[in-house]
Amino acid sequence: MTNPALSVIKSDLAEKWQQILSDLITDPKELLQILQLDADKIPYSRAALQQFPLKAPRPYVDRIEKGNWQDPLLRQIWPSTQEEIGQAGFDTDPLAEAQFNPVPGILHKYRGRVLLTAAAHCGIHCRYCFRRHFDYQSNSPSRQQWDAAFDYIRNDSSIEEVILSGGDPLAISDRQLAWLVEQLAQIPQLTTLRIHSRLAIVIPQRINRDLLHSLQQSRLKVVLVVHCNHSRELAPELAQSFGMLAANGVTILNQSVLLKDVNDNSPALIDLSKSLFQHNVLPYYLHLPDRVAGTSHFDVSEAHAIALLSSMQTQLPGYLVPQLVRETPGQSSKTRIA
Ligand SMILES: *Cc1c(COP(=O)(O)O)cnc(C)c1O
Ligand code: SF4
């Protein structure tokens, strides 16, 4: 006979990340209180909150320094009054993505690989996000729409890699994810499954055995591209969980966004690269921010970005220097800078 108390504990553990995901901090006043900050120092915009609500997981907030209104982790989630500043050239669809959306849930811009919206929501709202104006409503496939998406992939023999994106694909349950991975593995010409996730960083509990299990048993080669912008975001336990994924054949890479007053200095970037490596992750891309309406206060000039990259190149081994890129509408890949 199984001990009911024990099984409760077991399922509690398994669902921990989902509890965290359903208990996000959404009220700026609560965040101020936790961080022991005064609203005078760091005002917030109601208009910004309405356009793109505050969402922050508690493990991420735990990593913010108390009393520091300039903390680089806080800056990434705070609905600042600066978002109200309109700027010429900062648009709601800067990447002109609407035209690459052949069926709901699919974004097909580059040869050989497609992006598939696996979840409409995220575990955190990053204020600089280029998807903050995205029409998720019409891009969250129902089960029938999934079939149309799979057919689209199946019918284009040039597609070898599917990139699960979002939202955040790791916001869906382990069961749904296992189903999705299984469906994709049945498409014969696919060789690679890529998962783009920030949730893996901001809710470290997400990297669990069930996830490992569904990735490890797939015939597809798996790449996990996490999104981390600052070394302080990396929880120590991630070294072990990423190590476990890597030991099971998953390649783990990181993409960061270069953000003003978050990571736009060479010590922060160098520290991030070294710290990622200690956590079994290699740097992949360093993105110049997209020109999205409401995010101009994060913008970094191309000249400054190039100077930062040269500084990294002189101080780091080559494998710890990410590629500096920008996304330019109409190009067949990301644009390498410098
Ligand atoms: C960034 C991106 C990819 C992946 O590009 P890689 O250079 O292979 O990392 C694929 N599709 C879309 C629409 C993208 O924006
Ligand atoms: S997790 Fe990714 S998609 Fe979601 S808000 Fe942040 S940057 Fe945007």
Short mmCIF file of C-alpha atoms and ligand atoms in Angstrom, two decimals:
data_model
loop_
_atom_site.label_atom_id
_atom_site.label_comp_id
_atom_site.label_asym_id
_atom_site.label_seq_id
_atom_site.Cartn_x
_atom_site.Cartn_y
_atom_site.Cartn_z
CA MET A 1 0.00 0.00 0.00
CA THR A 2 1.35 3.43 -0.83
CA ASN A 3 1.53 5.97 1.91
CA PRO A 4 -0.82 8.83 0.90
CA ALA A 5 1.26 11.38 2.80
CA LEU A 6 4.32 10.38 0.81
CA SER A 7 2.56 10.65 -2.53
CA VAL A 8 1.39 14.15 -1.64
CA ILE A 9 4.96 15.17 -0.92
CA LYS A 10 6.09 13.63 -4.19
CA SER A 11 3.55 15.47 -6.33
CA ASP A 12 4.25 18.67 -4.41
CA LEU A 13 7.85 18.45 -5.47
CA ALA A 14 6.99 17.68 -9.07
CA GLU A 15 4.66 20.65 -9.32
CA LYS A 16 6.84 23.15 -7.52
CA TRP A 17 7.70 25.15 -10.63
CA GLN A 18 4.03 25.31 -11.59
CA GLN A 19 3.15 26.70 -8.18
CA ILE A 20 5.82 29.35 -8.63
CA LEU A 21 4.46 30.12 -12.08
CA SER A 22 0.93 30.55 -10.76
CA ASP A 23 2.08 32.80 -7.92
CA LEU A 24 3.97 35.51 -9.80
CA ILE A 25 4.37 38.98 -8.37
CA THR A 26 2.12 41.28 -10.42
CA ASP A 27 1.62 44.24 -8.09
CA PRO A 28 4.41 46.84 -8.13
CA LYS A 29 3.56 47.78 -4.53
CA GLU A 30 4.25 44.24 -3.36
CA LEU A 31 7.53 44.26 -5.23
CA LEU A 32 8.53 47.57 -3.64
CA GLN A 33 7.70 46.19 -0.23
CA ILE A 34 9.71 42.99 -0.71
CA LEU A 35 12.66 44.99 -1.99
CA GLN A 36 12.38 47.62 0.77
CA LEU A 37 12.15 50.40 -1.77
CA ASP A 38 10.35 53.70 -1.73
CA ALA A 39 7.97 54.47 -4.62
CA ASP A 40 9.36 58.04 -4.77
CA LYS A 41 12.75 56.81 -5.91
CA ILE A 42 11.36 54.51 -8.54
CA PRO A 43 7.97 55.56 -9.93
CA TYR A 44 6.00 53.27 -12.21
CA SER A 45 3.69 53.90 -15.12
CA ARG A 46 0.06 52.77 -15.05
CA ALA A 47 -0.09 53.00 -18.83
CA ALA A 48 2.94 50.71 -19.11
CA LEU A 49 1.40 48.25 -16.66
CA GLN A 50 -1.80 48.19 -18.63
CA GLN A 51 -0.05 47.60 -21.94
CA PHE A 52 2.28 44.90 -20.55
CA PRO A 53 1.58 43.82 -16.96
CA LEU A 54 4.24 43.27 -14.32
CA LYS A 55 5.10 39.58 -13.94
CA ALA A 56 7.99 38.40 -11.83
CA PRO A 57 8.65 34.95 -10.36
CA ARG A 58 9.66 34.91 -6.71
CA PRO A 59 12.97 33.06 -7.22
CA TYR A 60 14.03 35.84 -9.61
CA VAL A 61 12.97 38.55 -7.16
CA ASP A 62 15.00 36.78 -4.44
CA ARG A 63 18.08 37.50 -6.53
CA ILE A 64 17.47 41.27 -6.58
CA GLU A 65 19.48 43.27 -4.07
CA LYS A 66 17.23 44.84 -1.43
CA GLY A 67 17.16 48.63 -1.25
CA ASN A 68 18.88 49.05 -4.62
CA TRP A 69 16.55 50.76 -7.07
CA GLN A 70 19.26 50.56 -9.75
CA ASP A 71 19.62 46.80 -9.51
CA PRO A 72 20.15 45.36 -13.03
CA LEU A 73 17.63 42.55 -12.40
CA LEU A 74 14.99 44.97 -11.15
CA ARG A 75 15.46 47.25 -14.13
CA GLN A 76 14.50 44.39 -16.47
CA ILE A 77 11.05 43.97 -14.89
CA TRP A 78 10.13 47.43 -13.63
CA PRO A 79 7.29 49.20 -15.58
CA SER A 80 9.16 52.48 -15.62
CA THR A 81 7.62 55.84 -16.50
CA GLN A 82 10.32 55.97 -19.18
CA GLU A 83 8.19 53.54 -21.18
CA GLU A 84 5.84 56.40 -21.92
CA ILE A 85 8.50 58.22 -23.91
CA GLY A 86 7.65 57.88 -27.60
CA GLN A 87 10.64 57.68 -29.95
CA ALA A 88 10.73 57.88 -33.70
CA GLY A 89 11.75 54.52 -35.16
CA PHE A 90 10.49 52.53 -32.16
CA ASP A 91 7.60 50.48 -33.49
CA THR A 92 5.09 47.84 -32.27
CA ASP A 93 6.26 45.29 -34.88
CA PRO A 94 9.87 46.33 -35.54
CA LEU A 95 10.75 42.99 -37.11
CA ALA A 96 7.79 43.03 -39.52
CA GLU A 97 7.02 39.51 -38.33
CA ALA A 98 3.33 39.53 -39.24
CA GLN A 99 4.20 38.68 -42.86
CA PHE A 100 6.14 35.51 -41.91
CA ASN A 101 3.21 33.90 -40.11
CA PRO A 102 1.95 31.32 -42.68
CA VAL A 103 -0.28 29.39 -40.24
CA PRO A 104 -1.15 30.22 -36.61
CA GLY A 105 1.76 29.42 -34.33
CA ILE A 106 4.44 29.24 -37.05
CA LEU A 107 7.01 31.92 -37.81
CA HIS A 108 9.09 31.00 -40.85
CA LYS A 109 11.76 33.55 -41.69
CA TYR A 110 15.01 31.64 -42.11
CA ARG A 111 15.87 28.67 -44.25
CA GLY A 112 15.87 25.26 -42.60
CA ARG A 113 14.29 26.30 -39.32
CA VAL A 114 10.91 27.49 -38.11
CA LEU A 115 9.75 29.00 -34.88
CA LEU A 116 6.73 27.36 -33.25
CA THR A 117 4.77 29.22 -30.56
CA ALA A 118 4.38 26.52 -27.94
CA ALA A 119 2.99 28.75 -25.19
CA ALA A 120 1.33 32.11 -25.25
CA HIS A 121 2.64 33.24 -21.88
CA CYS A 122 5.95 33.69 -20.10
CA GLY A 123 7.25 33.19 -16.58
CA ILE A 124 8.41 36.79 -16.43
CA HIS A 125 7.70 39.98 -18.33
CA CYS A 126 10.90 41.54 -19.60
CA ARG A 127 10.22 45.20 -20.25
CA TYR A 128 12.51 45.33 -23.31
CA CYS A 129 10.75 42.39 -24.95
CA PHE A 130 10.11 42.67 -28.67
CA ARG A 131 7.05 40.47 -28.22
CA ARG A 132 5.32 42.82 -25.82
CA HIS A 133 2.99 43.91 -28.63
CA PHE A 134 2.62 40.45 -30.18
CA ASP A 135 -0.79 39.06 -31.01
CA TYR A 136 -0.65 35.90 -28.90
CA GLN A 137 -4.40 35.44 -29.02
CA SER A 138 -4.30 34.41 -32.67
CA ASN A 139 -0.99 32.58 -32.27
CA SER A 140 -1.75 30.05 -29.54
CA PRO A 141 -2.72 26.94 -31.44
CA SER A 142 -5.64 24.80 -30.31
CA ARG A 143 -5.17 21.05 -30.74
CA GLN A 144 -6.59 21.25 -34.31
CA GLN A 145 -4.40 24.17 -35.17
CA TRP A 146 -1.42 22.14 -33.99
CA ASP A 147 -2.18 19.71 -36.79
CA ALA A 148 -2.07 22.53 -39.33
CA ALA A 149 1.28 23.62 -37.92
CA PHE A 150 2.68 20.06 -38.07
CA ASP A 151 1.39 19.72 -41.67
CA TYR A 152 3.08 22.95 -42.63
CA ILE A 153 6.40 21.61 -41.32
CA ARG A 154 5.90 18.16 -42.83
CA ASN A 155 5.18 19.66 -46.26
CA ASP A 156 8.38 21.68 -46.43
CA SER A 157 11.28 19.28 -46.80
CA SER A 158 13.81 22.10 -46.27
CA ILE A 159 12.84 22.41 -42.59
CA GLU A 160 15.24 20.43 -40.41
CA GLU A 161 14.93 22.23 -37.13
CA VAL A 162 11.93 23.33 -35.08
CA ILE A 163 12.46 26.02 -32.50
CA LEU A 164 9.94 26.01 -29.68
CA SER A 165 9.37 29.58 -28.73
CA GLY A 166 6.64 31.69 -27.26
CA GLY A 167 5.88 33.14 -24.93
CA ASP A 168 8.03 30.61 -23.17
CA PRO A 169 7.77 26.97 -24.28
CA LEU A 170 8.75 25.77 -20.81
CA ALA A 171 5.63 27.44 -19.41
CA ILE A 172 3.61 24.45 -20.67
CA SER A 173 3.30 21.34 -18.53
CA ASP A 174 5.71 18.43 -18.78
CA ARG A 175 2.89 16.32 -20.21
CA GLN A 176 2.07 18.79 -22.99
CA LEU A 177 5.73 19.23 -23.76
CA ALA A 178 6.28 15.48 -23.96
CA TRP A 179 3.33 15.26 -26.39
CA LEU A 180 4.73 18.04 -28.55
CA VAL A 181 8.22 16.54 -28.65
CA GLU A 182 6.70 13.19 -29.63
CA GLN A 183 4.62 14.71 -32.44
CA LEU A 184 7.62 16.54 -33.83
CA ALA A 185 9.82 13.44 -33.71
CA GLN A 186 7.35 11.79 -36.09
CA ILE A 187 8.09 14.32 -38.83
CA PRO A 188 10.75 12.44 -40.80
CA GLN A 189 12.99 15.22 -42.10
CA LEU A 190 13.45 16.93 -38.71
CA THR A 191 16.83 16.39 -37.10
CA THR A 192 16.88 19.01 -34.37
CA LEU A 193 14.62 20.38 -31.70
CA ARG A 194 15.53 23.70 -30.18
CA ILE A 195 13.91 25.24 -27.11
CA HIS A 196 14.23 28.97 -26.46
CA SER A 197 13.51 29.67 -22.82
CA ARG A 198 13.99 32.40 -20.25
CA LEU A 199 11.84 30.51 -17.76
CA ALA A 200 14.66 27.96 -17.32
CA ILE A 201 16.71 30.80 -15.80
CA VAL A 202 14.11 32.70 -13.82
CA ILE A 203 12.41 29.59 -12.35
CA PRO A 204 15.34 27.20 -11.92
CA GLN A 205 13.01 24.54 -10.47
CA ARG A 206 11.68 24.10 -14.04
CA ILE A 207 14.61 21.89 -15.01
CA ASN A 208 13.26 18.69 -13.51
CA ARG A 209 13.39 14.97 -14.17
CA ASP A 210 10.23 14.86 -16.29
CA LEU A 211 11.63 17.47 -18.62
CA LEU A 212 14.93 15.64 -18.81
CA HIS A 213 13.06 12.43 -19.51
CA SER A 214 11.10 13.73 -22.51
CA LEU A 215 14.14 15.40 -24.05
CA GLN A 216 16.46 12.50 -23.49
CA GLN A 217 14.30 9.84 -25.07
CA SER A 218 13.61 11.76 -28.29
CA ARG A 219 15.37 10.75 -31.49
CA LEU A 220 15.85 14.48 -32.19
CA LYS A 221 19.05 16.26 -31.26
CA VAL A 222 18.09 18.79 -28.59
CA VAL A 223 19.44 22.31 -28.11
CA LEU A 224 18.31 24.42 -25.17
CA VAL A 225 18.94 28.13 -25.70
CA VAL A 226 18.39 29.94 -22.42
CA HIS A 227 18.09 33.69 -22.04
CA CYS A 228 20.19 35.20 -19.28
CA ASN A 229 21.39 38.81 -19.24
CA HIS A 230 23.32 39.09 -16.02
CA SER A 231 25.45 36.69 -13.96
CA ARG A 232 23.36 37.41 -10.85
CA GLU A 233 20.36 35.76 -12.55
CA LEU A 234 22.09 32.37 -12.42
CA ALA A 235 20.92 30.37 -9.41
CA PRO A 236 23.66 28.04 -8.10
CA GLU A 237 21.45 24.95 -8.48
CA LEU A 238 21.34 25.53 -12.25
CA ALA A 239 24.93 24.32 -12.54
CA GLN A 240 23.76 20.88 -11.47
CA SER A 241 20.54 20.79 -13.50
CA PHE A 242 22.17 22.06 -16.69
CA GLY A 243 25.00 19.60 -16.05
CA MET A 244 22.42 16.81 -15.90
CA LEU A 245 20.89 17.91 -19.24
CA ALA A 246 24.33 18.21 -20.84
CA ALA A 247 25.29 14.75 -19.61
CA ASN A 248 22.22 13.48 -21.45
CA GLY A 249 23.22 14.99 -24.78
CA VAL A 250 21.47 18.36 -24.62
CA THR A 251 23.51 21.29 -25.96
CA ILE A 252 22.97 24.38 -23.81
CA LEU A 253 23.59 27.87 -25.17
CA ASN A 254 22.71 31.35 -23.98
CA GLN A 255 21.42 34.43 -25.70
CA SER A 256 21.47 37.81 -24.00
CA VAL A 257 20.14 41.18 -24.92
CA LEU A 258 22.52 44.11 -24.52
CA LEU A 259 20.61 46.52 -22.28
CA LYS A 260 21.49 49.99 -21.10
CA ASP A 261 22.23 50.07 -17.35
CA VAL A 262 21.75 46.32 -17.07
CA ASN A 263 24.77 44.74 -18.76
CA ASP A 264 26.27 47.40 -21.06
CA ASN A 265 29.73 47.35 -19.52
CA SER A 266 32.58 44.94 -20.11
CA PRO A 267 33.01 43.66 -16.52
CA ALA A 268 29.32 42.62 -16.45
CA LEU A 269 29.52 40.89 -19.83
CA ILE A 270 32.79 39.12 -19.02
CA ASP A 271 31.41 38.00 -15.71
CA LEU A 272 28.29 36.70 -17.44
CA SER A 273 30.27 34.63 -19.95
CA LYS A 274 32.49 33.11 -17.25
CA SER A 275 29.55 32.41 -15.00
CA LEU A 276 27.53 30.78 -17.79
CA PHE A 277 30.45 28.46 -18.47
CA GLN A 278 30.59 27.49 -14.80
CA HIS A 279 26.91 26.57 -15.16
CA ASN A 280 27.55 24.37 -18.23
CA VAL A 281 26.25 26.94 -20.72
CA LEU A 282 28.09 28.53 -23.66
CA PRO A 283 27.38 32.08 -24.91
CA TYR A 284 25.68 32.15 -28.31
CA TYR A 285 24.22 35.54 -29.21
CA LEU A 286 24.44 39.01 -27.75
CA HIS A 287 21.53 40.90 -29.32
CA LEU A 288 21.31 44.60 -29.83
CA PRO A 289 17.85 45.50 -28.54
CA ASP A 290 15.09 45.64 -31.13
CA ARG A 291 13.53 49.04 -31.66
CA VAL A 292 10.26 48.32 -29.86
CA ALA A 293 7.85 51.05 -28.76
CA GLY A 294 8.25 51.72 -25.03
CA THR A 295 11.80 50.36 -24.76
CA SER A 296 14.01 53.23 -25.95
CA HIS A 297 15.49 53.63 -22.45
CA PHE A 298 17.23 50.25 -22.92
CA ASP A 299 18.84 51.15 -26.24
CA VAL A 300 22.61 50.81 -26.66
CA SER A 301 24.40 52.35 -29.64
CA GLU A 302 26.06 50.10 -32.16
CA ALA A 303 29.40 51.86 -31.59
CA HIS A 304 29.28 51.13 -27.85
CA ALA A 305 28.27 47.51 -28.53
CA ILE A 306 31.25 47.03 -30.85
CA ALA A 307 33.62 48.52 -28.26
CA LEU A 308 32.24 46.12 -25.63
CA LEU A 309 32.71 43.16 -27.91
CA SER A 310 36.36 44.06 -28.62
CA SER A 311 36.95 44.35 -24.93
CA MET A 312 35.47 40.86 -24.41
CA GLN A 313 37.62 39.49 -27.23
CA THR A 314 40.82 40.69 -25.58
CA GLN A 315 39.91 39.29 -22.17
CA LEU A 316 38.15 36.00 -22.84
CA PRO A 317 38.88 32.75 -24.66
CA GLY A 318 37.15 32.71 -28.04
CA TYR A 319 34.54 30.19 -26.96
CA LEU A 320 33.24 32.59 -24.31
CA VAL A 321 32.67 35.49 -26.73
CA PRO A 322 29.10 35.60 -28.06
CA GLN A 323 28.24 36.76 -31.56
CA LEU A 324 26.99 40.32 -31.58
CA VAL A 325 23.86 40.44 -33.71
CA ARG A 326 20.90 42.53 -34.62
CA GLU A 327 17.70 41.46 -36.30
CA THR A 328 17.01 43.36 -39.51
CA PRO A 329 13.69 42.84 -41.26
CA GLY A 330 14.06 41.27 -44.69
CA GLN A 331 17.41 39.57 -43.97
CA SER A 332 17.83 35.80 -44.31
CA SER A 333 19.58 35.51 -40.93
CA LYS A 334 20.45 37.65 -37.95
CA THR A 335 22.88 40.37 -38.93
CA ARG A 336 26.38 39.98 -37.47
CA ILE A 337 27.85 43.26 -36.24
CA ALA A 338 31.62 43.84 -36.40
C1 LIG B 1 16.25 34.07 -34.37
C2 LIG B 1 15.32 33.31 -35.16
C3 LIG B 1 15.61 32.01 -35.57
C4 LIG B 1 16.89 31.30 -35.19
O1 LIG B 1 18.00 31.87 -35.78
P1 LIG B 1 19.44 31.24 -35.48
O2 LIG B 1 20.38 32.20 -36.12
O3 LIG B 1 19.45 29.89 -36.10
O4 LIG B 1 19.60 31.17 -34.01
C5 LIG B 1 14.71 31.34 -36.38
N1 LIG B 1 13.55 31.91 -36.75
C6 LIG B 1 13.23 33.16 -36.38
C7 LIG B 1 11.94 33.73 -36.84
C8 LIG B 1 14.08 33.89 -35.56
O5 LIG B 1 13.74 35.13 -35.16
S1 SF4 B 2 10.59 35.67 -21.41
FE1 SF4 B 2 11.21 36.12 -23.53
S2 SF4 B 2 9.29 36.33 -24.67
FE2 SF4 B 2 8.80 36.46 -22.48
S3 SF4 B 2 8.80 38.65 -21.97
FE3 SF4 B 2 10.86 37.88 -21.55
S4 SF4 B 2 12.02 38.21 -23.43
FE4 SF4 B 2 9.84 38.37 -23.93
#
